[in-house]
Every structure is written in C-alpha cells, then in structure tokens.
Amino acid sequence: MDRMNFKDNDSKLDALLAQYRDAIPDQDAGANFMPDLWKKIEARRREGVFALDWLFADYREAVPDPELSSGFMPALWRRIEARRNENVSVFRRFAQVCMLATAALTLAMVVITHVQSEPVYSASYVDVLDAAHTVDSAQLMDSGDFQ
Amino acid sequence: MLVEFELIERARSGDDSAFSQVVQAYRKRILGTIARLIGRPEDVEDVGQEVFLRLYYSLEQLRTPEVFEPWLYRLTVNAAYDYLRRQKRRQESRMSDLSEQQVMMADAAAGGKLNAEELRRGKVREQVEALLEHVSEEDRILLTLKEVEGLSLKELEKIYRVNENALKVRLFRARQRVLKAYEAGEGAEKEKGAREG
C-alpha cells in the first residue's frame, strides 16, 4: 500500500514540476541584456583594476624610502677600494706573466743562437763571392771581349 | 634631476667628492626603489651599494649628464634583477625562506607589539609581494617601476632602451597576470568569509 502511495506521489511530483516548467517558460532576454552584461563585466574589471591600483599605491606607502644607516658611505668606499685593488692586482699579474714570457723567449733565442753558432759554410760569403768573380773574369778575358 | 649636470661631469672626471655628493643626493630614492623592487629590507643597502659601485666604475661611459637618471635606474634595475635571480636560486634550494622582516613581523604580531597600521602595512607588503610572484623577475621589476614607482612610459623607454609599444605590451601582459591572481585571491577571501560568516 505504502509503495503504491509513494509511486503515486512520485509521479504527482513529476507532473507538478512539469506544470511548473510550463508555467514559467524559457524567456528571451531584453534588448539591453548584452549591453548591460558588458557594462557589468567592465565595471567589475575596472573595480579589480582600480583595486589593484590602490593596492600598488598602498604598497608604495607601506614600503617608504628607508632611513639610511651611517655606515652606508664608508662601506661603499671600502667596496670601491676593494674593486680597485682587485683590478690593480689583475693588471700586475698580467704584467708579471708578460715579463716572464719575455724572459723565457729571450733565453730561448740565446740558446738557439748558441746552438746555431757552428758555421754552416766552410768559407765566408766574401770568399765565395770572390771565387765566383775570379771565374767570371777569367772567362771574360778568354773570350777577348774584355777591353 | 636632483643634482647639477656640472656635479655629474666632475664625478665623471674622477672627482671622488663630487661622486659622494651624487650618491648622497640619490641614495634615498634609489634605496627606496630597491626596497620595493626586491621586498627584503635587510638586503636593500647591500644591493644599493652594488648599484653605486657599478655607477662609480661605469660613470666614464656615460655619454652626457642628461641621461644620468635613466642610466642610474638602469643600473638599479640590473642589480635588483641579479639579486632576485640569486634569491630565486637560493629559494629553490631551500624549503622555506622567510625574510628577516617577515620573521620580525610574525614575532611582533605574536607578542602583540604591532599596532593596527603596522599590521596593515605588513599585510599590504605580503599581498603585493605574493601577487608579484606570479610574474617573472623582469616583469616584476618593470611593473613595479611603472605601477609603484610611477615612472612614465617615456622614462621606462629610456631605461630599457626599447620602444614604447613593446613596453606597453609587456606591461599589459604582466598586469593581466597580476590582476588574475588578485581576482583569484579576492574570490578565495570572499569564499572564506562566507564560510566563516
């Protein structure tokens, strides 16, 4: 019996809801619906934008320019000095490396010169030239062209 | 300009007392900008000294004193960027990384020492810094210079040496990202409020 009643009520409720749906049909929006919607979206967006602007302004105020400590300038000059010394020591190191390289090169050239000091030719350049000239002169005299 | 061109010229030609005067004139403004760019009060002076150190060694490259301020801001941007990059690397290697300021705030809040205004300021700082986490370090700096420091597009153009349109696009995108994060945060706050209420 109860089950019958429940079924009955269930279908009655369905019917009631269907009637309710019919009583309030889908309705189209008025002509202003979309423009109004966009206005609201824009207002909401602007509200967020302005709120963000206010927040940034508050932040500017919440983090004021700090009070400076008395040690600021001395510490700055110490750092400038340290950087300057660092640069000087780099330059000095570079100069030392250059000097060492020059000394090594000079030493190497001395060694090479010493090794090559053995004469390659048995006669000097002047001797060789002289010998060649003698031959040329004898040939000229033999040919009778020499006057 | 906070100083005369002549003072900058003297500093450029190696006059250390002129350089000191230039630093004295600009340091408060520059340190304030750095404080808002990096969000860590305990490191502000260190980054500030790095800026002026770079200035000292690059001053002779300055073409004319007229471009001094954009030049100084450029050095500030670069130093802040280097700092944020280093911080990011450090944070990646650590699980939690509260700044001294945050620890002090938390301690003071726990001890009931902070007044309402200090608490509000602390909250604003936290909120903005959390929002700026949603953009890259470059965009964070750019957005802060524009929105918080109030620099104009023309000034930013001189600092970054890129055209205004490119800056506009970049700023718009960065701002949209921050705005989105802000709205998401607001939504979450409202939900939390509704649940609690």
Short mmCIF file of C-alpha atoms in Angstrom, two decimals:
data_model
loop_
_atom_site.label_atom_id
_atom_site.label_comp_id
_atom_site.label_asym_id
_atom_site.label_seq_id
_atom_site.Cartn_x
_atom_site.Cartn_y
_atom_site.Cartn_z
CA MET A 1 0.00 0.00 0.00
CA ASP A 2 2.78 2.41 1.02
CA ARG A 3 4.72 1.54 -2.06
CA MET A 4 1.69 2.37 -4.19
CA ASN A 5 1.30 5.70 -2.42
CA PHE A 6 4.99 6.52 -2.89
CA LYS A 7 4.78 5.75 -6.59
CA ASP A 8 1.71 7.86 -6.85
CA ASN A 9 3.31 10.81 -5.07
CA ASP A 10 6.45 10.47 -7.12
CA SER A 11 4.56 10.73 -10.37
CA LYS A 12 2.44 13.55 -8.93
CA LEU A 13 5.60 15.47 -8.16
CA ASP A 14 6.89 14.87 -11.68
CA ALA A 15 3.63 16.17 -13.06
CA LEU A 16 3.75 19.20 -10.77
CA LEU A 17 7.28 20.04 -11.82
CA ALA A 18 6.32 19.68 -15.47
CA GLN A 19 3.41 22.09 -14.90
CA TYR A 20 5.77 24.48 -13.15
CA ARG A 21 8.14 24.36 -16.11
CA ASP A 22 5.26 25.11 -18.45
CA ALA A 23 4.06 27.92 -16.24
CA ILE A 24 7.45 29.60 -16.39
CA PRO A 25 8.65 29.08 -19.95
CA ASP A 26 12.13 29.94 -21.26
CA GLN A 27 12.26 33.62 -21.76
CA ASP A 28 14.36 35.63 -24.12
CA ALA A 29 16.39 38.48 -22.76
CA GLY A 30 15.53 42.07 -23.47
CA ALA A 31 17.46 44.12 -25.97
CA ASN A 32 19.57 45.63 -23.21
CA PHE A 33 20.66 42.37 -21.76
CA MET A 34 24.01 42.07 -23.56
CA PRO A 35 24.99 45.75 -23.33
CA ASP A 36 24.12 45.68 -19.62
CA LEU A 37 26.09 42.50 -19.16
CA TRP A 38 29.16 44.02 -20.81
CA LYS A 39 28.78 47.11 -18.69
CA LYS A 40 28.75 44.97 -15.57
CA ILE A 41 31.75 42.96 -16.77
CA GLU A 42 33.59 46.19 -17.49
CA ALA A 43 32.65 47.68 -14.13
CA ARG A 44 33.77 44.54 -12.36
CA ARG A 45 37.01 44.55 -14.33
CA ARG A 46 37.57 48.20 -13.57
CA GLU A 47 36.84 47.55 -9.94
CA GLY A 48 39.59 44.94 -9.98
CA VAL A 49 41.90 47.26 -11.92
CA PHE A 50 41.28 50.14 -9.55
CA ALA A 51 41.62 47.88 -6.56
CA LEU A 52 44.98 46.81 -7.94
CA ASP A 53 45.98 50.44 -8.44
CA TRP A 54 45.03 51.22 -4.86
CA LEU A 55 46.94 48.21 -3.71
CA PHE A 56 50.06 49.35 -5.56
CA ALA A 57 49.67 52.82 -4.07
CA ASP A 58 49.31 51.27 -0.61
CA TYR A 59 52.42 49.22 -1.28
CA ARG A 60 54.32 52.37 -2.21
CA GLU A 61 53.26 53.82 1.13
CA ALA A 62 53.87 50.61 3.07
CA VAL A 63 57.46 50.43 1.85
CA PRO A 64 58.71 54.01 2.26
CA ASP A 65 62.21 55.14 1.35
CA PRO A 66 64.33 53.60 4.09
CA GLU A 67 66.23 55.54 6.71
CA LEU A 68 69.89 55.26 5.82
CA SER A 69 72.47 53.82 8.13
CA SER A 70 75.55 55.89 8.92
CA GLY A 71 77.76 53.07 7.66
CA PHE A 72 76.46 53.26 4.10
CA MET A 73 79.06 55.63 2.62
CA PRO A 74 82.11 54.15 4.40
CA ALA A 75 81.03 50.66 3.30
CA LEU A 76 80.56 51.88 -0.27
CA TRP A 77 84.04 53.41 -0.36
CA ARG A 78 85.52 50.20 1.07
CA ARG A 79 83.90 48.24 -1.75
CA ILE A 80 85.12 50.71 -4.39
CA GLU A 81 88.63 50.47 -2.96
CA ALA A 82 88.50 46.66 -2.87
CA ARG A 83 87.38 46.54 -6.52
CA ARG A 84 90.13 48.97 -7.50
CA ASN A 85 92.78 46.84 -5.74
CA GLU A 86 91.38 43.76 -7.41
CA ASN A 87 91.76 45.43 -10.81
CA VAL A 88 95.29 46.58 -9.99
CA SER A 89 96.34 43.12 -8.86
CA VAL A 90 94.91 41.60 -12.05
CA PHE A 91 96.94 44.11 -14.09
CA ARG A 92 100.04 43.41 -12.02
CA ARG A 93 99.63 39.67 -12.52
CA PHE A 94 99.25 40.21 -16.26
CA ALA A 95 102.41 42.33 -16.34
CA GLN A 96 104.30 39.64 -14.42
CA VAL A 97 103.16 36.98 -16.88
CA CYS A 98 104.29 39.20 -19.79
CA MET A 99 107.70 39.74 -18.20
CA LEU A 100 108.17 36.05 -17.58
CA ALA A 101 107.18 35.23 -21.15
CA THR A 102 109.65 37.83 -22.49
CA ALA A 103 112.45 36.46 -20.34
CA ALA A 104 111.70 32.90 -21.46
CA LEU A 105 111.65 33.99 -25.11
CA THR A 106 114.96 35.83 -24.76
CA LEU A 107 116.53 32.79 -23.12
CA ALA A 108 115.21 30.54 -25.88
CA MET A 109 116.64 32.84 -28.56
CA VAL A 110 120.06 32.87 -26.83
CA VAL A 111 120.06 29.07 -26.71
CA ILE A 112 119.04 28.79 -30.38
CA THR A 113 121.71 31.32 -31.44
CA HIS A 114 124.32 29.42 -29.45
CA VAL A 115 123.37 26.07 -30.99
CA GLN A 116 123.45 27.55 -34.48
CA SER A 117 126.80 29.29 -33.97
CA GLU A 118 128.58 26.36 -35.72
CA PRO A 119 129.39 27.62 -39.31
CA VAL A 120 127.23 26.09 -41.98
CA TYR A 121 129.60 27.04 -44.79
CA SER A 122 133.37 26.39 -44.65
CA ALA A 123 134.08 29.66 -46.49
CA SER A 124 132.70 33.12 -45.72
CA TYR A 125 130.27 34.85 -48.07
CA VAL A 126 133.00 37.20 -49.28
CA ASP A 127 135.30 34.24 -50.11
CA VAL A 128 132.56 32.54 -52.11
CA LEU A 129 131.81 35.80 -53.99
CA ASP A 130 135.45 36.37 -54.65
CA ALA A 131 135.92 32.88 -56.07
CA ALA A 132 132.92 33.26 -58.34
CA HIS A 133 134.12 36.66 -59.55
CA THR A 134 137.54 35.27 -60.37
CA VAL A 135 135.98 32.57 -62.55
CA ASP A 136 133.76 35.15 -64.34
CA SER A 137 136.75 37.45 -65.00
CA ALA A 138 138.87 34.60 -66.40
CA GLN A 139 136.04 33.62 -68.75
CA LEU A 140 135.65 37.21 -69.98
CA MET A 141 139.35 37.57 -70.61
CA ASP A 142 139.41 34.26 -72.51
CA SER A 143 136.60 35.33 -74.79
CA GLY A 144 138.52 38.50 -75.75
CA ASP A 145 135.56 40.80 -75.06
CA PHE A 146 137.43 42.48 -72.25
CA GLN A 147 138.95 45.68 -73.44
CA MET B 1 67.44 65.92 -11.74
CA LEU B 2 68.45 66.02 -8.10
CA VAL B 3 71.92 67.38 -8.88
CA GLU B 4 73.51 69.81 -11.32
CA PHE B 5 74.98 68.45 -14.55
CA GLU B 6 78.27 70.03 -13.56
CA LEU B 7 78.49 67.81 -10.46
CA ILE B 8 77.99 64.72 -12.59
CA GLU B 9 80.65 65.94 -15.00
CA ARG B 10 83.06 66.36 -12.11
CA ALA B 11 82.24 62.89 -10.76
CA ARG B 12 82.74 61.52 -14.26
CA SER B 13 86.17 63.06 -14.50
CA GLY B 14 87.24 61.25 -11.33
CA ASP B 15 86.37 63.73 -8.56
CA ASP B 16 85.55 61.47 -5.60
CA SER B 17 83.95 64.20 -3.50
CA ALA B 18 81.61 65.01 -6.40
CA PHE B 19 80.78 61.31 -6.63
CA SER B 20 79.98 61.24 -2.89
CA GLN B 21 77.63 64.19 -3.35
CA VAL B 22 75.86 62.43 -6.21
CA VAL B 23 75.41 59.34 -4.03
CA GLN B 24 74.12 61.46 -1.13
CA ALA B 25 71.58 63.08 -3.42
CA TYR B 26 70.25 59.87 -4.96
CA ARG B 27 70.75 57.19 -2.36
CA LYS B 28 67.44 57.63 -0.52
CA ARG B 29 65.43 57.47 -3.70
CA ILE B 30 67.41 54.55 -5.09
CA LEU B 31 67.30 52.59 -1.84
CA GLY B 32 63.54 53.16 -1.65
CA THR B 33 63.10 51.87 -5.18
CA ILE B 34 65.26 48.86 -4.40
CA ALA B 35 63.24 48.18 -1.23
CA ARG B 36 60.07 48.00 -3.30
CA LEU B 37 61.68 46.04 -6.10
CA ILE B 38 63.22 43.28 -4.01
CA GLY B 39 60.91 43.22 -0.99
CA ARG B 40 63.68 42.40 1.51
CA PRO B 41 64.64 45.30 3.77
CA GLU B 42 67.69 43.51 5.18
CA ASP B 43 69.36 43.35 1.74
CA VAL B 44 68.46 46.83 0.49
CA GLU B 45 71.71 48.56 1.48
CA ASP B 46 73.80 45.77 0.03
CA VAL B 47 72.02 45.99 -3.34
CA GLY B 48 72.18 49.80 -3.12
CA GLN B 49 75.93 49.71 -2.66
CA GLU B 50 76.20 47.40 -5.63
CA VAL B 51 74.29 49.98 -7.72
CA PHE B 52 76.60 52.84 -6.71
CA LEU B 53 79.65 50.64 -7.08
CA ARG B 54 78.62 49.89 -10.67
CA LEU B 55 77.93 53.59 -11.15
CA TYR B 56 81.42 54.51 -9.97
CA TYR B 57 83.08 52.17 -12.44
CA SER B 58 80.80 52.94 -15.36
CA LEU B 59 80.41 56.68 -14.98
CA GLU B 60 83.07 57.41 -17.56
CA GLN B 61 81.00 55.53 -20.15
CA LEU B 62 78.12 57.97 -19.65
CA ARG B 63 77.81 59.95 -22.86
CA THR B 64 76.11 63.06 -21.45
CA PRO B 65 74.92 64.08 -17.97
CA GLU B 66 71.39 64.45 -19.40
CA VAL B 67 70.97 60.68 -19.49
CA PHE B 68 72.29 60.21 -15.97
CA GLU B 69 68.98 59.36 -14.28
CA PRO B 70 67.86 56.70 -16.78
CA TRP B 71 71.41 55.35 -16.56
CA LEU B 72 71.22 55.14 -12.76
CA TYR B 73 67.79 53.47 -12.94
CA ARG B 74 69.16 51.02 -15.46
CA LEU B 75 71.94 50.08 -13.05
CA THR B 76 69.32 49.76 -10.29
CA VAL B 77 67.15 47.50 -12.45
CA ASN B 78 70.12 45.31 -13.32
CA ALA B 79 71.30 45.00 -9.72
CA ALA B 80 67.76 44.23 -8.49
CA TYR B 81 67.33 41.68 -11.25
CA ASP B 82 70.63 39.98 -10.37
CA TYR B 83 69.58 39.91 -6.73
CA LEU B 84 66.14 38.44 -7.48
CA ARG B 85 67.70 35.79 -9.69
CA ARG B 86 70.15 34.84 -6.94
CA GLN B 87 67.30 34.77 -4.41
CA LYS B 88 65.25 32.53 -6.65
CA ARG B 89 68.10 30.06 -6.97
CA ARG B 90 68.60 30.16 -3.20
CA GLN B 91 64.90 29.67 -2.56
CA GLU B 92 64.80 26.72 -4.88
CA SER B 93 67.44 25.03 -2.78
CA ARG B 94 65.61 25.81 0.49
CA MET B 95 62.17 24.69 1.56
CA SER B 96 61.04 27.82 3.38
CA ASP B 97 62.64 31.21 3.17
CA LEU B 98 61.14 33.95 5.28
CA SER B 99 62.79 37.33 5.14
CA GLU B 100 64.01 38.87 8.39
CA GLN B 101 61.18 41.36 8.04
CA GLN B 102 58.60 38.58 7.85
CA VAL B 103 60.10 36.80 10.86
CA MET B 104 60.12 40.07 12.83
CA MET B 105 56.53 40.77 11.83
CA ALA B 106 55.44 37.30 12.83
CA ASP B 107 57.25 37.55 16.18
CA ALA B 108 55.93 41.03 16.89
CA ALA B 109 52.41 40.05 15.89
CA ALA B 110 52.62 37.03 18.16
CA GLY B 111 53.80 39.27 21.01
CA GLY B 112 51.04 41.80 20.31
CA LYS B 113 53.62 44.57 19.76
CA LEU B 114 52.42 45.76 16.38
CA ASN B 115 49.81 48.45 16.05
CA ALA B 116 46.97 48.26 13.56
CA GLU B 117 48.74 50.47 10.99
CA GLU B 118 51.91 48.38 11.04
CA LEU B 119 49.85 45.25 10.67
CA ARG B 120 48.01 46.74 7.70
CA ARG B 121 51.26 47.75 6.04
CA GLY B 122 52.71 44.33 6.64
CA LYS B 123 49.64 42.77 5.09
CA VAL B 124 49.85 45.04 2.03
CA ARG B 125 53.52 44.17 1.56
CA GLU B 126 52.79 40.48 1.83
CA GLN B 127 49.84 40.71 -0.55
CA VAL B 128 51.71 42.66 -3.24
CA GLU B 129 54.80 40.51 -2.97
CA ALA B 130 52.64 37.37 -3.26
CA LEU B 131 50.95 38.84 -6.35
CA LEU B 132 54.27 39.74 -7.95
CA GLU B 133 55.34 36.13 -7.56
CA HIS B 134 53.01 35.40 -10.49
CA VAL B 135 55.27 37.18 -12.99
CA SER B 136 58.90 36.77 -13.95
CA GLU B 137 61.64 38.78 -12.23
CA GLU B 138 61.93 41.04 -15.30
CA ASP B 139 58.20 41.74 -15.34
CA ARG B 140 58.12 42.21 -11.60
CA ILE B 141 60.70 44.97 -11.89
CA LEU B 142 59.02 46.57 -14.90
CA LEU B 143 55.59 46.51 -13.29
CA THR B 144 56.90 47.89 -10.00
CA LEU B 145 58.70 50.74 -11.76
CA LYS B 146 55.52 51.63 -13.64
CA GLU B 147 52.80 50.99 -11.07
CA VAL B 148 54.53 51.60 -7.77
CA GLU B 149 57.38 53.97 -8.57
CA GLY B 150 55.18 55.84 -11.01
CA LEU B 151 57.70 56.09 -13.86
CA SER B 152 56.22 57.09 -17.19
CA LEU B 153 56.45 55.02 -20.36
CA LYS B 154 58.85 57.61 -21.76
CA GLU B 155 61.13 57.21 -18.76
CA LEU B 156 60.93 53.44 -18.98
CA GLU B 157 61.75 53.65 -22.67
CA LYS B 158 64.98 55.45 -21.82
CA ILE B 159 65.87 52.99 -19.08
CA TYR B 160 65.14 49.84 -21.07
CA ARG B 161 66.13 51.22 -24.47
CA VAL B 162 63.19 49.54 -26.17
CA ASN B 163 60.29 51.17 -27.91
CA GLU B 164 57.20 52.24 -26.05
CA ASN B 165 54.87 49.79 -27.77
CA ALA B 166 56.95 46.79 -26.78
CA LEU B 167 56.89 48.05 -23.20
CA LYS B 168 53.13 48.58 -23.31
CA VAL B 169 52.53 45.02 -24.48
CA ARG B 170 54.82 43.62 -21.85
CA LEU B 171 53.28 45.72 -19.11
CA PHE B 172 49.76 44.83 -20.19
CA ARG B 173 50.51 41.11 -20.07
CA ALA B 174 52.24 41.34 -16.72
CA ARG B 175 49.41 43.40 -15.30
CA GLN B 176 46.80 40.96 -16.58
CA ARG B 177 48.62 38.12 -14.87
CA VAL B 178 48.78 40.01 -11.61
CA LEU B 179 45.16 41.07 -11.94
CA LYS B 180 44.10 37.49 -12.49
CA ALA B 181 45.99 36.41 -9.38
CA TYR B 182 44.45 39.29 -7.46
CA GLU B 183 40.91 38.34 -8.51
CA ALA B 184 41.56 34.69 -7.65
CA GLY B 185 42.80 35.80 -4.23
CA GLU B 186 39.80 38.04 -3.70
CA GLY B 187 37.45 35.21 -4.68
CA ALA B 188 39.12 32.88 -2.23
CA GLU B 189 38.88 35.52 0.52
CA LYS B 190 35.17 36.01 -0.13
CA GLU B 191 34.55 32.26 -0.04
CA LYS B 192 36.45 32.00 3.20
CA GLY B 193 34.47 34.90 4.64
CA ALA B 194 31.18 33.36 3.58
CA ARG B 195 32.10 30.03 5.17
CA GLU B 196 33.18 31.66 8.39
CA GLY B 197 30.23 34.05 8.47
#
